[in-house]
Amino acid sequence: MKDLLSTDETTTTESAAGLSRRHFLRNVIGSSLLCAVGGGPVLSRFAQAAVPGSAASAASAAALAGKWLASTCQGCTSWCPVQLKVINNRVTDVRGNPFSLANHGKICPRPHLSLQQLYDPDRVKVPMKRTNPKKGRHEDPGFVPISWDEAMDMIADKMLELRANDETHKFLYLRGRYSYLRDLLYSALPKIYGSPNGISHSAICAEAEKFGAYYTEGYWDYRDYDLEHTRYVLCWGADPLSSNRQVPHAINIWGKVRDQAKIAVIDPRLSATAAKANHWLPVIPGEDGALAVAMAHVILTEGMWSKEFVGDFTDKDNRFVAGKEVDPDLFNEIHSHGVVKWWNLELKDRSPEWAAERTGIPASQIRQVAIEFAEAAPRAISWLSPGAAMQARGGYSAMAAHALNGLVGSADHIGGTVQKTKVVADSIPDFSAYQDELAKKNAKQKKIDHRGTLAFPSLKEGKSGSGVVTNNTADAILNEDPYDIKVAIANWANFAFSCSGAERWERALTKIPFFVHITTNASEMSHFADVVLPAAHQIAEKWSFLKSKQNLYGYNTLTAPVVKPIWDVRQDETEIPWMLAEKLAEKGWDNLYRYFNDEFADPETGKQPANGEEFALYATKMLTRPCWDASHKDYGKYGDKLGGWDDFVAKGVWNSKRYECQTKWGNFGTATGKFEFYSETLKKALDGHATKNDASIDEVLAATNYTARGEQAFVPHFEPALRHGDEKEFPFIFFEHRSRLNREGRSANCTWYQAHKNADPGDENWDDVLKMNPVDARRLGLSNKDQVKVTSTTGAITVTLKLWEGVRPGTVAKCYGQGHWAYGRVAAADFDKKLPRGGNNNIILPPEYERLSGATARHGGPARVKVEKV
């Protein structure tokens, strides 16, 4: 794939590796572009001298002062508003947006790395096409440059061929990261064309986490947390100082949190947050559910539940006694539903002593943390994260961890967990009138990912098959079940790297006859493409908007093309679909073009788009009208009253009103309207899925690898961890974690990422390490810095061993993000030879699922491994 990379610019890894941490921080705070590009042609733009004191000198000084222009960082799903310093059409610095109330106008390390991404010499610079018809990791694609017109010609011909053969459903769109213009590609394009297959990346990210909150309080989304007023933070695998969203808010306020609150972190690794906690509970991976129900047991037996929120016994006498059932008629519930049922079905026997045997956490510590948490309530947070949810049996663990918020009355309470304020935006216009009969017919075909089948309920918001099963798409393609895929387009996605069982995706992409990849960098997925299209970078080359929340504020934040791109790139969600629609219309099928042209116009002038750039701008203006257009019905109702479009562009962010707590009490989005410990909402969803598949609920549970049967299925309960590999052959439980420098796995080609990787506790600069407790290493005769082979039932990787006391004995840990054999000359050890720098976790992680939500089970130690010196 070396043809995808330029040969006239190089990245100097040696100098970057030698940077001190202080030097690094000085660079990212100051005019950091010079390091971002490592000199070269861009540096020369700043090197033109002027005579001191002359008019030219004054003009140069003014130009070098630059302008701060608003945009958004998409390094995680906080989507923080930022400002970019632009000098002579180059971004030289980044800082928090001072108009943002959510992140205090601050940022974390990730936005700084976007500068190196923006000016990465290894970016795809022009459209490319494959010349070698053979596909596979070890095949040279033979990419050659082509024009945008030729690229659109090729894609349009393949799509029209499917329409001519009544096979539009065999078109697949794979969505990775996105903006809120996403539905132009994800929904409008495939459905107007005639395919049901818009497949999102969401299920490899966090759906099981949302499952926990939805089936207790009826809220399918990420939660917000009132850190400003909290007195206790209980983190379930969450590392707020590094990852799991809201990092700028968390690092800005964490000193205050430590002063006023206690912090307990449940994580088999000593994370950055655990290092600053009052308690570190290094749980055995996958046993979080046992810990959560044991804490609930303690809270009830000690009489420490919230009487205001949950209710109380009629005679005020606590009948929650270990091992004894309780008569439900003796308890009057207020804002919750089923606490006595939960006790009788699950909690009465879940003592700390019972949990200690399963979790590896002493019973005394379990009891202490549970009591401290309840004492601090209702200003207490049980912070659920993917680590405790995205497990093969993690749906119920997610419910159990989140249910603690209901038990102590901290759900929707000051100092506790909250939902979100309304963030205003419009949706794309209805496109049904542009669907012809072929499109209407084939858009109703079964989706490729098997959502809604017996083994994949994917119960988003209570409805069978309403979610997505992203990773199963690879198997469906390989098995041609329910049909074969003939044409596929992916953007901002790299599933051949980012999905567990990654090798399956390599085979699946090999099998697709025609595949188009829209990307900034030539990734593993690009290697299997027939056409590679260079995408604009989101932070500085693209119109779009994002919606998110932090600090009890919601916000709508713009990304803007603040500089003209150096290379021949296009905006992925707008310009490229527009160009494709034009080409399809030129060849006789104009439905998509008419939708784009007729339904989108500049809200201020009424002008219809004449090209892709105008389409991108007008679509952004249309969908954000409630933020800035005083004539819109929602203008000013829910937050800022911006003074028109220009004011929105200048400020870059619309802020909501601050969240008001306790508005959900008595009005939760559950079947009962209450916080459900016995989930009538889940019962209804499981019954609907079972009926749809002509099965019983118990049969659904068996098909989804859960052990519960009967009524236990409707309460948060303990499920034993599901692992792949025999313990005798594979003695270690492998688990992974995230980096505070990872822009969702897209940082590996940045020298700053590699040179400062030890910002993650236990990791090493310019290396990819497997962290093992020295106790285990001595037993195996292994030494620090040994090269080791890590083998699971699905594959093997070779990495450097790091002996570290910050990982639980019996487990080994590794950060996600390294192991690229593509993506660039820094990310790969040898890009031309396809040799990875380190190892990709997804080679050894099996393709397992939390099937009730559809989520990939990448946490909880699904893989056992053996570790051998090379």
Coordinates of N, CA, C and O in Angstrom, one line a residue, residues 575-729:
E575 N -20.2 16.3 0.6 CA -19.7 16.4 -0.7 C -19.7 15.2 -1.5 O -20.1 15.1 -2.7
I576 N -19.2 14.1 -0.9 CA -19.1 12.8 -1.6 C -20.5 12.3 -2.0 O -20.7 11.9 -3.2
P577 N -21.4 12.2 -1.1 CA -22.8 11.8 -1.5 C -23.4 12.7 -2.6 O -24.1 12.2 -3.5
W578 N -23.1 14.0 -2.6 CA -23.6 14.9 -3.6 C -23.0 14.5 -5.0 O -23.7 14.5 -6.0
M579 N -21.7 14.3 -5.0 CA -21.0 14.0 -6.2 C -21.5 12.7 -6.8 O -21.7 12.5 -8.0
L580 N -21.7 11.7 -5.9 CA -22.3 10.4 -6.3 C -23.7 10.6 -6.9 O -24.0 10.0 -7.9
A581 N -24.5 11.4 -6.2 CA -25.9 11.6 -6.7 C -25.9 12.3 -8.1 O -26.7 11.9 -8.9
E582 N -24.9 13.2 -8.3 CA -24.8 13.9 -9.6 C -24.5 12.8 -10.7 O -25.1 12.9 -11.8
K583 N -23.6 12.0 -10.3 CA -23.1 11.0 -11.3 C -24.3 10.0 -11.6 O -24.5 9.6 -12.8
L584 N -25.0 9.5 -10.6 CA -26.1 8.6 -10.8 C -27.2 9.3 -11.7 O -27.8 8.7 -12.5
A585 N -27.4 10.6 -11.4 CA -28.4 11.3 -12.2 C -27.9 11.4 -13.7 O -28.7 11.3 -14.6
E586 N -26.7 11.7 -13.9 CA -26.1 11.8 -15.2 C -26.3 10.5 -16.0 O -26.5 10.5 -17.2
K587 N -26.3 9.4 -15.2 CA -26.5 8.0 -15.9 C -28.0 7.6 -15.9 O -28.2 6.4 -16.3
G588 N -28.9 8.5 -15.5 CA -30.3 8.2 -15.7 C -31.1 7.9 -14.4 O -32.3 7.7 -14.5
W589 N -30.5 7.8 -13.3 CA -31.3 7.6 -12.0 C -31.0 8.8 -11.1 O -30.0 8.9 -10.5
D590 N -32.0 9.7 -11.0 CA -31.8 11.0 -10.4 C -32.5 11.1 -9.0 O -32.6 12.3 -8.5
N591 N -33.0 10.1 -8.5 CA -33.8 10.2 -7.2 C -33.0 10.8 -6.1 O -33.5 11.7 -5.4
L592 N -31.8 10.3 -5.9 CA -31.0 10.8 -4.8 C -30.6 12.3 -5.0 O -30.7 13.1 -4.1
Y593 N -30.3 12.6 -6.3 CA -29.9 14.0 -6.6 C -31.1 14.9 -6.4 O -30.9 16.0 -5.8
R594 N -32.3 14.5 -6.8 CA -33.4 15.4 -6.6 C -33.7 15.6 -5.2 O -34.1 16.7 -4.8
Y595 N -33.5 14.6 -4.4 CA -33.7 14.8 -2.9 C -32.7 15.8 -2.4 O -33.1 16.7 -1.6
F596 N -31.5 15.7 -2.7 CA -30.5 16.6 -2.2 C -30.7 18.0 -2.7 O -30.6 19.0 -2.0
N597 N -31.1 18.1 -4.0 CA -31.2 19.4 -4.6 C -32.5 20.1 -4.3 O -32.5 21.3 -4.0
D598 N -33.6 19.3 -4.2 CA -34.9 19.9 -4.0 C -35.2 20.2 -2.5 O -36.0 21.1 -2.2
E599 N -34.7 19.4 -1.6 CA -35.1 19.4 -0.2 C -34.1 20.2 0.7 O -34.4 20.5 1.8
F600 N -33.0 20.6 0.1 CA -32.0 21.4 0.9 C -31.8 22.7 0.2 O -31.6 22.8 -1.0
A601 N -31.8 23.8 1.0 CA -31.6 25.1 0.6 C -31.0 25.9 1.7 O -31.2 25.6 2.9
D602 N -30.4 27.0 1.4 CA -29.9 27.9 2.4 C -31.0 28.6 3.1 O -31.9 29.3 2.5
P603 N -31.2 28.4 4.4 CA -32.3 28.9 5.2 C -32.4 30.5 5.2 O -33.4 31.0 5.4
E604 N -31.2 31.1 4.9 CA -31.2 32.6 4.9 C -31.6 33.1 3.5 O -32.3 34.1 3.5
T605 N -31.2 32.5 2.4 CA -31.4 33.0 1.1 C -32.4 32.2 0.3 O -32.9 32.7 -0.7
G606 N -32.6 31.0 0.7 CA -33.5 30.1 -0.1 C -32.8 29.5 -1.3 O -33.4 28.7 -2.1
K607 N -31.5 29.8 -1.5 CA -30.8 29.3 -2.6 C -30.5 27.8 -2.5 O -30.2 27.3 -1.4
Q608 N -30.8 27.0 -3.6 CA -30.5 25.6 -3.6 C -29.0 25.4 -3.9 O -28.3 26.2 -4.5
P609 N -28.5 24.2 -3.4 CA -27.0 24.0 -3.6 C -26.7 23.8 -5.1 O -27.4 23.1 -5.8
A610 N -25.5 24.3 -5.5 CA -25.1 24.1 -6.8 C -23.9 23.1 -6.9 O -23.5 22.7 -8.0
N611 N -23.4 22.8 -5.7 CA -22.2 21.9 -5.7 C -22.2 21.2 -4.3 O -22.9 21.6 -3.4
G612 N -21.2 20.3 -4.1 CA -21.1 19.6 -2.9 C -20.7 20.5 -1.7 O -21.2 20.3 -0.6
E613 N -19.9 21.5 -1.9 CA -19.5 22.4 -0.8 C -20.7 23.2 -0.3 O -20.9 23.4 0.9
E614 N -21.6 23.7 -1.2 CA -22.8 24.4 -0.8 C -23.7 23.4 -0.2 O -24.4 23.8 0.8
F615 N -23.9 22.2 -0.6 CA -24.7 21.3 0.0 C -24.3 21.0 1.4 O -25.2 21.0 2.3
A616 N -23.0 20.9 1.7 CA -22.5 20.7 3.1 C -22.9 21.9 4.0 O -23.3 21.7 5.1
L617 N -22.7 23.1 3.4 CA -23.0 24.3 4.2 C -24.5 24.4 4.5 O -24.9 24.6 5.6
Y618 N -25.3 24.2 3.4 CA -26.7 24.4 3.6 C -27.4 23.4 4.5 O -28.3 23.6 5.3
A619 N -26.9 22.1 4.4 CA -27.4 21.1 5.2 C -27.1 21.4 6.7 O -27.9 21.2 7.6
T620 N -25.9 21.9 7.0 CA -25.5 22.2 8.3 C -26.4 23.4 8.8 O -26.9 23.3 10.0
K621 N -26.6 24.4 8.0 CA -27.4 25.5 8.4 C -28.9 25.1 8.7 O -29.5 25.5 9.7
M622 N -29.4 24.2 7.8 CA -30.8 23.8 7.9 C -31.0 23.0 9.2 O -31.9 23.3 10.0
L623 N -30.1 22.1 9.5 CA -30.4 21.2 10.7 C -30.0 21.9 12.0 O -30.5 21.4 13.0
T624 N -29.3 23.0 12.0 CA -29.0 23.7 13.2 C -29.8 25.0 13.4 O -29.6 25.7 14.3
R625 N -30.8 25.2 12.5 CA -31.6 26.4 12.6 C -32.2 26.7 14.0 O -32.2 27.9 14.4
P626 N -32.7 25.7 14.8 CA -33.2 26.0 16.1 C -32.2 26.8 17.0 O -32.6 27.4 17.9
C627 N -30.9 26.6 16.7 CA -29.9 27.3 17.5 C -29.8 28.8 17.2 O -29.4 29.6 18.1
W628 N -30.0 29.1 16.0 CA -29.6 30.5 15.5 C -30.6 31.3 14.8 O -30.5 32.5 14.7
D629 N -31.7 30.7 14.3 CA -32.7 31.3 13.5 C -33.9 31.7 14.4 O -34.6 30.9 14.9
A630 N -34.1 33.1 14.6 CA -35.1 33.5 15.6 C -36.5 33.2 15.1 O -37.4 33.2 15.9
S631 N -36.7 32.8 13.8 CA -38.0 32.5 13.3 C -38.4 31.0 13.6 O -39.5 30.6 13.4
H632 N -37.4 30.2 14.1 CA -37.7 28.8 14.3 C -38.5 28.6 15.6 O -38.3 29.4 16.6
K633 N -39.4 27.7 15.6 CA -40.3 27.5 16.8 C -39.6 27.2 18.1 O -40.1 27.4 19.2
D634 N -38.4 26.6 18.0 CA -37.6 26.2 19.2 C -36.6 27.2 19.6 O -35.8 26.9 20.5
Y635 N -36.4 28.2 18.8 CA -35.4 29.2 19.1 C -35.5 29.8 20.5 O -36.6 30.3 20.9
G636 N -34.4 29.7 21.3 CA -34.4 30.3 22.6 C -35.2 29.5 23.7 O -35.1 29.9 24.8
K637 N -35.9 28.5 23.3 CA -36.7 27.8 24.3 C -35.9 27.0 25.3 O -36.2 26.9 26.5
Y638 N -34.8 26.4 24.8 CA -34.0 25.4 25.6 C -32.6 25.9 25.9 O -31.9 25.1 26.6
G639 N -32.2 27.1 25.5 CA -30.9 27.5 25.8 C -30.5 28.8 25.1 O -31.4 29.7 25.0
D640 N -29.3 28.9 24.6 CA -28.8 30.2 24.1 C -29.7 30.8 23.0 O -30.3 30.0 22.2
K641 N -29.7 32.1 22.9 CA -30.3 32.8 21.8 C -29.2 33.4 21.0 O -28.8 34.5 21.2
L642 N -28.7 32.6 20.0 CA -27.6 33.1 19.2 C -28.2 34.2 18.2 O -29.3 34.1 17.7
G643 N -27.3 35.1 17.8 CA -27.7 36.2 17.0 C -27.5 35.9 15.5 O -26.9 36.7 14.8
G644 N -28.1 34.8 15.0 CA -28.0 34.4 13.6 C -26.8 33.5 13.3 O -26.1 33.1 14.2
W645 N -26.8 33.1 12.0 CA -25.8 32.1 11.6 C -24.4 32.5 11.8 O -23.5 31.8 12.3
D646 N -24.1 33.8 11.5 CA -22.7 34.3 11.6 C -22.3 34.2 13.1 O -21.1 34.0 13.4
D647 N -23.2 34.5 14.0 CA -22.9 34.4 15.4 C -22.6 33.0 15.9 O -21.7 32.8 16.7
F648 N -23.4 32.1 15.3 CA -23.1 30.7 15.6 C -21.8 30.2 15.1 O -21.0 29.6 15.8
V649 N -21.4 30.6 13.9 CA -20.1 30.3 13.4 C -19.0 30.9 14.2 O -18.0 30.3 14.5
A650 N -19.2 32.1 14.6 CA -18.1 32.8 15.4 C -18.0 32.2 16.8 O -16.9 32.0 17.2
K651 N -19.1 31.9 17.5 CA -19.0 31.3 18.8 C -18.8 29.8 18.7 O -18.1 29.2 19.6
G652 N -19.3 29.1 17.7 CA -19.1 27.7 17.5 C -19.9 26.7 18.3 O -19.9 25.5 18.1
V653 N -20.7 27.3 19.3 CA -21.4 26.4 20.2 C -22.7 27.0 20.7 O -22.7 28.2 20.9
W654 N -23.7 26.2 20.8 CA -25.0 26.6 21.4 C -25.1 25.8 22.7 O -24.9 24.6 22.7
N655 N -25.3 26.5 23.8 CA -25.4 25.8 25.1 C -26.9 25.7 25.6 O -27.7 26.7 25.4
S656 N -27.2 24.6 26.1 CA -28.6 24.4 26.7 C -28.7 25.1 28.0 O -27.7 25.5 28.6
K657 N -29.9 25.1 28.5 CA -30.1 25.4 29.9 C -29.5 24.3 30.8 O -29.4 23.2 30.4
R658 N -29.1 24.6 32.0 CA -28.6 23.6 32.9 C -29.6 22.6 33.3 O -30.8 23.0 33.5
Y659 N -29.2 21.4 33.4 CA -30.2 20.3 33.8 C -30.8 20.5 35.1 O -30.2 21.0 36.1
E660 N -32.1 20.3 35.2 CA -32.8 20.4 36.5 C -33.1 19.0 37.0 O -33.7 18.2 36.4
C661 N -32.6 18.8 38.2 CA -32.7 17.4 38.8 C -34.1 17.2 39.3 O -34.8 18.1 39.6
Q662 N -34.4 15.9 39.5 CA -35.6 15.3 40.1 C -36.8 15.6 39.2 O -38.0 15.3 39.6
T663 N -36.6 16.0 38.0 CA -37.8 16.1 37.1 C -38.3 14.8 36.6 O -39.4 14.7 36.1
K664 N -37.5 13.8 36.7 CA -37.8 12.4 36.2 C -38.5 11.6 37.3 O -39.1 10.6 37.0
W665 N -38.4 12.0 38.5 CA -39.0 11.3 39.6 C -40.5 11.2 39.4 O -41.2 12.2 39.3
G666 N -41.0 10.0 39.3 CA -42.4 9.7 39.0 C -42.7 9.8 37.6 O -43.9 9.6 37.1
N667 N -41.7 10.0 36.7 CA -41.9 10.2 35.3 C -40.7 9.6 34.5 O -40.3 10.1 33.5
F668 N -40.2 8.5 35.0 CA -39.1 7.8 34.3 C -39.7 7.1 33.0 O -40.9 6.8 32.9
G669 N -38.9 6.9 32.0 CA -39.4 6.4 30.7 C -39.5 4.9 30.7 O -39.3 4.2 29.7
T670 N -39.9 4.3 31.8 CA -40.1 2.8 31.9 C -41.6 2.5 31.7 O -42.4 3.4 31.7
A671 N -41.9 1.2 31.7 CA -43.2 0.8 31.6 C -44.1 1.2 32.7 O -45.3 1.4 32.6
T672 N -43.5 1.3 33.9 CA -44.3 1.7 35.1 C -44.1 3.2 35.4 O -44.8 3.7 36.3
G673 N -43.2 3.9 34.7 CA -43.0 5.3 35.0 C -42.1 5.5 36.2 O -41.8 6.6 36.7
K674 N -41.6 4.4 36.8 CA -40.8 4.4 38.0 C -39.4 3.8 37.7 O -39.2 3.2 36.6
F675 N -38.5 3.9 38.6 CA -37.2 3.3 38.5 C -37.4 1.8 38.8 O -37.9 1.5 39.9
E676 N -37.1 1.0 37.9 CA -37.5 -0.4 37.9 C -36.3 -1.4 38.4 O -35.4 -1.6 37.7
F677 N -36.5 -1.9 39.6 CA -35.6 -3.0 40.1 C -36.1 -4.3 39.6 O -35.3 -5.2 39.3
Y678 N -37.4 -4.4 39.4 CA -38.0 -5.6 38.7 C -38.5 -4.9 37.4 O -39.4 -4.1 37.4
S679 N -37.8 -5.2 36.3 CA -37.9 -4.5 35.0 C -39.1 -5.0 34.2 O -39.0 -5.9 33.4
E680 N -40.2 -4.3 34.4 CA -41.4 -4.6 33.5 C -41.0 -4.2 32.1 O -41.6 -4.8 31.1
T681 N -40.2 -3.2 31.9 CA -39.8 -2.8 30.6 C -39.0 -3.9 29.9 O -39.2 -4.2 28.7
L682 N -38.1 -4.6 30.6 CA -37.3 -5.7 30.0 C -38.2 -6.9 29.8 O -38.1 -7.6 28.8
K683 N -39.1 -7.1 30.7 CA -40.0 -8.3 30.6 C -40.8 -8.1 29.3 O -41.0 -9.1 28.5
K684 N -41.3 -6.9 29.0 CA -42.1 -6.7 27.8 C -41.3 -6.8 26.6 O -41.7 -7.4 25.6
A685 N -40.0 -6.3 26.6 CA -39.2 -6.4 25.5 C -38.8 -7.9 25.2 O -38.8 -8.3 24.0
L686 N -38.4 -8.6 26.2 CA -38.1 -10.0 26.0 C -39.3 -10.8 25.5 O -39.2 -11.7 24.6
D687 N -40.5 -10.5 26.0 CA -41.7 -11.2 25.6 C -42.0 -10.9 24.1 O -42.3 -11.8 23.3
G688 N -41.8 -9.7 23.7 CA -42.0 -9.3 22.3 C -41.0 -10.0 21.4 O -41.4 -10.5 20.3
H689 N -39.8 -10.1 21.8 CA -38.7 -10.8 21.0 C -39.0 -12.3 20.9 O -38.9 -12.9 19.8
A690 N -39.4 -12.8 22.0 CA -39.7 -14.3 22.0 C -40.9 -14.6 21.1 O -40.8 -15.6 20.3
T691 N -41.9 -13.8 21.2 CA -43.1 -14.0 20.4 C -42.7 -13.9 18.9 O -43.2 -14.7 18.1
K692 N -41.9 -12.9 18.6 CA -41.5 -12.6 17.2 C -40.8 -13.8 16.6 O -40.9 -14.2 15.4
N693 N -40.0 -14.5 17.5 CA -39.2 -15.7 17.0 C -39.8 -17.0 17.4 O -39.1 -18.0 17.3
D694 N -41.1 -17.0 17.8 CA -41.8 -18.2 18.1 C -41.1 -19.1 19.2 O -40.8 -20.2 19.0
A695 N -40.7 -18.4 20.2 CA -39.9 -19.0 21.3 C -40.4 -18.5 22.6 O -41.2 -17.6 22.7
S696 N -39.9 -19.2 23.7 CA -40.1 -18.7 25.1 C -39.0 -17.7 25.5 O -37.9 -17.7 24.9
I697 N -39.3 -17.0 26.6 CA -38.2 -16.1 27.1 C -37.0 -16.9 27.5 O -35.9 -16.5 27.3
D698 N -37.3 -18.1 28.2 CA -36.1 -18.9 28.6 C -35.3 -19.4 27.4 O -34.1 -19.5 27.5
E699 N -36.0 -19.6 26.3 CA -35.2 -20.0 25.1 C -34.4 -18.9 24.5 O -33.3 -19.1 24.0
V700 N -34.9 -17.7 24.7 CA -34.2 -16.5 24.3 C -32.9 -16.3 25.1 O -31.8 -16.1 24.6
L701 N -33.1 -16.5 26.4 CA -31.9 -16.4 27.3 C -30.9 -17.5 27.0 O -29.7 -17.2 27.1
A702 N -31.3 -18.7 26.7 CA -30.4 -19.8 26.3 C -29.6 -19.4 25.1 O -28.4 -19.6 24.9
A703 N -30.3 -18.9 24.1 CA -29.7 -18.5 22.8 C -28.8 -17.4 22.9 O -27.9 -17.2 22.1
T704 N -28.9 -16.5 23.9 CA -28.1 -15.4 24.1 C -27.0 -15.6 25.2 O -26.3 -14.7 25.6
N705 N -26.8 -16.9 25.6 CA -25.7 -17.3 26.5 C -25.9 -16.8 27.9 O -24.9 -16.8 28.7
Y706 N -27.1 -16.5 28.3 CA -27.4 -16.2 29.7 C -27.8 -17.4 30.5 O -28.4 -18.3 29.9
T707 N -27.6 -17.4 31.8 CA -27.9 -18.6 32.6 C -29.2 -18.4 33.3 O -29.8 -19.4 33.8
A708 N -29.7 -17.2 33.5 CA -30.9 -17.0 34.2 C -32.1 -17.6 33.5 O -32.1 -17.7 32.3
R709 N -33.1 -18.0 34.3 CA -34.3 -18.5 33.8 C -35.5 -18.0 34.6 O -35.3 -17.7 35.8
G710 N -36.7 -17.9 34.1 CA -37.8 -17.5 34.8 C -37.8 -16.1 35.2 O -37.2 -15.2 34.5
E711 N -38.3 -15.8 36.4 CA -38.4 -14.4 36.9 C -37.1 -13.7 37.1 O -37.0 -12.5 37.1
Q712 N -36.0 -14.4 37.3 CA -34.7 -13.8 37.5 C -34.3 -13.0 36.3 O -33.5 -12.1 36.4
A713 N -34.8 -13.3 35.1 CA -34.5 -12.6 33.9 C -34.9 -11.1 34.0 O -34.4 -10.3 33.1
F714 N -35.8 -10.7 34.9 CA -36.3 -9.4 34.9 C -35.7 -8.5 36.0 O -36.2 -7.4 36.2
V715 N -34.7 -9.0 36.7 CA -34.1 -8.2 37.8 C -32.6 -8.2 37.5 O -32.0 -9.1 36.9
P716 N -31.9 -7.1 37.9 CA -30.4 -7.1 37.8 C -29.9 -8.3 38.7 O -30.2 -8.5 39.8
H717 N -29.0 -9.1 38.1 CA -28.6 -10.3 38.8 C -27.1 -10.7 38.4 O -26.6 -10.2 37.3
F718 N -26.5 -11.5 39.1 CA -25.2 -12.0 38.9 C -25.3 -13.1 37.7 O -26.1 -14.0 37.8
E719 N -24.4 -12.9 36.8 CA -24.1 -13.9 35.7 C -22.6 -14.3 35.7 O -21.8 -13.4 35.8
P720 N -22.3 -15.6 35.8 CA -20.9 -15.9 35.7 C -20.2 -15.5 34.4 O -20.9 -15.5 33.4
A721 N -19.0 -15.1 34.5 CA -18.3 -14.6 33.3 C -18.2 -15.7 32.3 O -18.0 -16.9 32.6
L722 N -18.3 -15.4 31.0 CA -18.1 -16.3 29.9 C -16.8 -16.1 29.3 O -16.5 -14.9 28.9
R723 N -16.0 -17.1 29.2 CA -14.6 -16.9 28.7 C -14.3 -18.0 27.7 O -14.8 -19.1 27.7
H724 N -13.5 -17.7 26.7 CA -13.0 -18.6 25.7 C -11.6 -19.1 26.0 O -10.7 -18.3 26.3
G725 N -11.5 -20.4 26.1 CA -10.2 -21.0 26.4 C -10.2 -21.8 27.7 O -10.7 -21.3 28.7
D726 N -9.6 -22.9 27.7 CA -9.5 -23.7 28.9 C -8.4 -23.1 29.8 O -7.3 -22.8 29.4
E727 N -8.7 -23.1 31.1 CA -7.8 -22.4 32.1 C -6.5 -23.1 32.1 O -5.4 -22.5 32.4
K728 N -6.4 -24.4 32.0 CA -5.1 -25.1 32.0 C -4.2 -24.7 30.9 O -3.0 -24.6 31.1
E729 N -4.8 -24.6 29.7 CA -4.0 -24.3 28.5 C -3.7 -22.8 28.4 O -2.6 -22.3 28.0

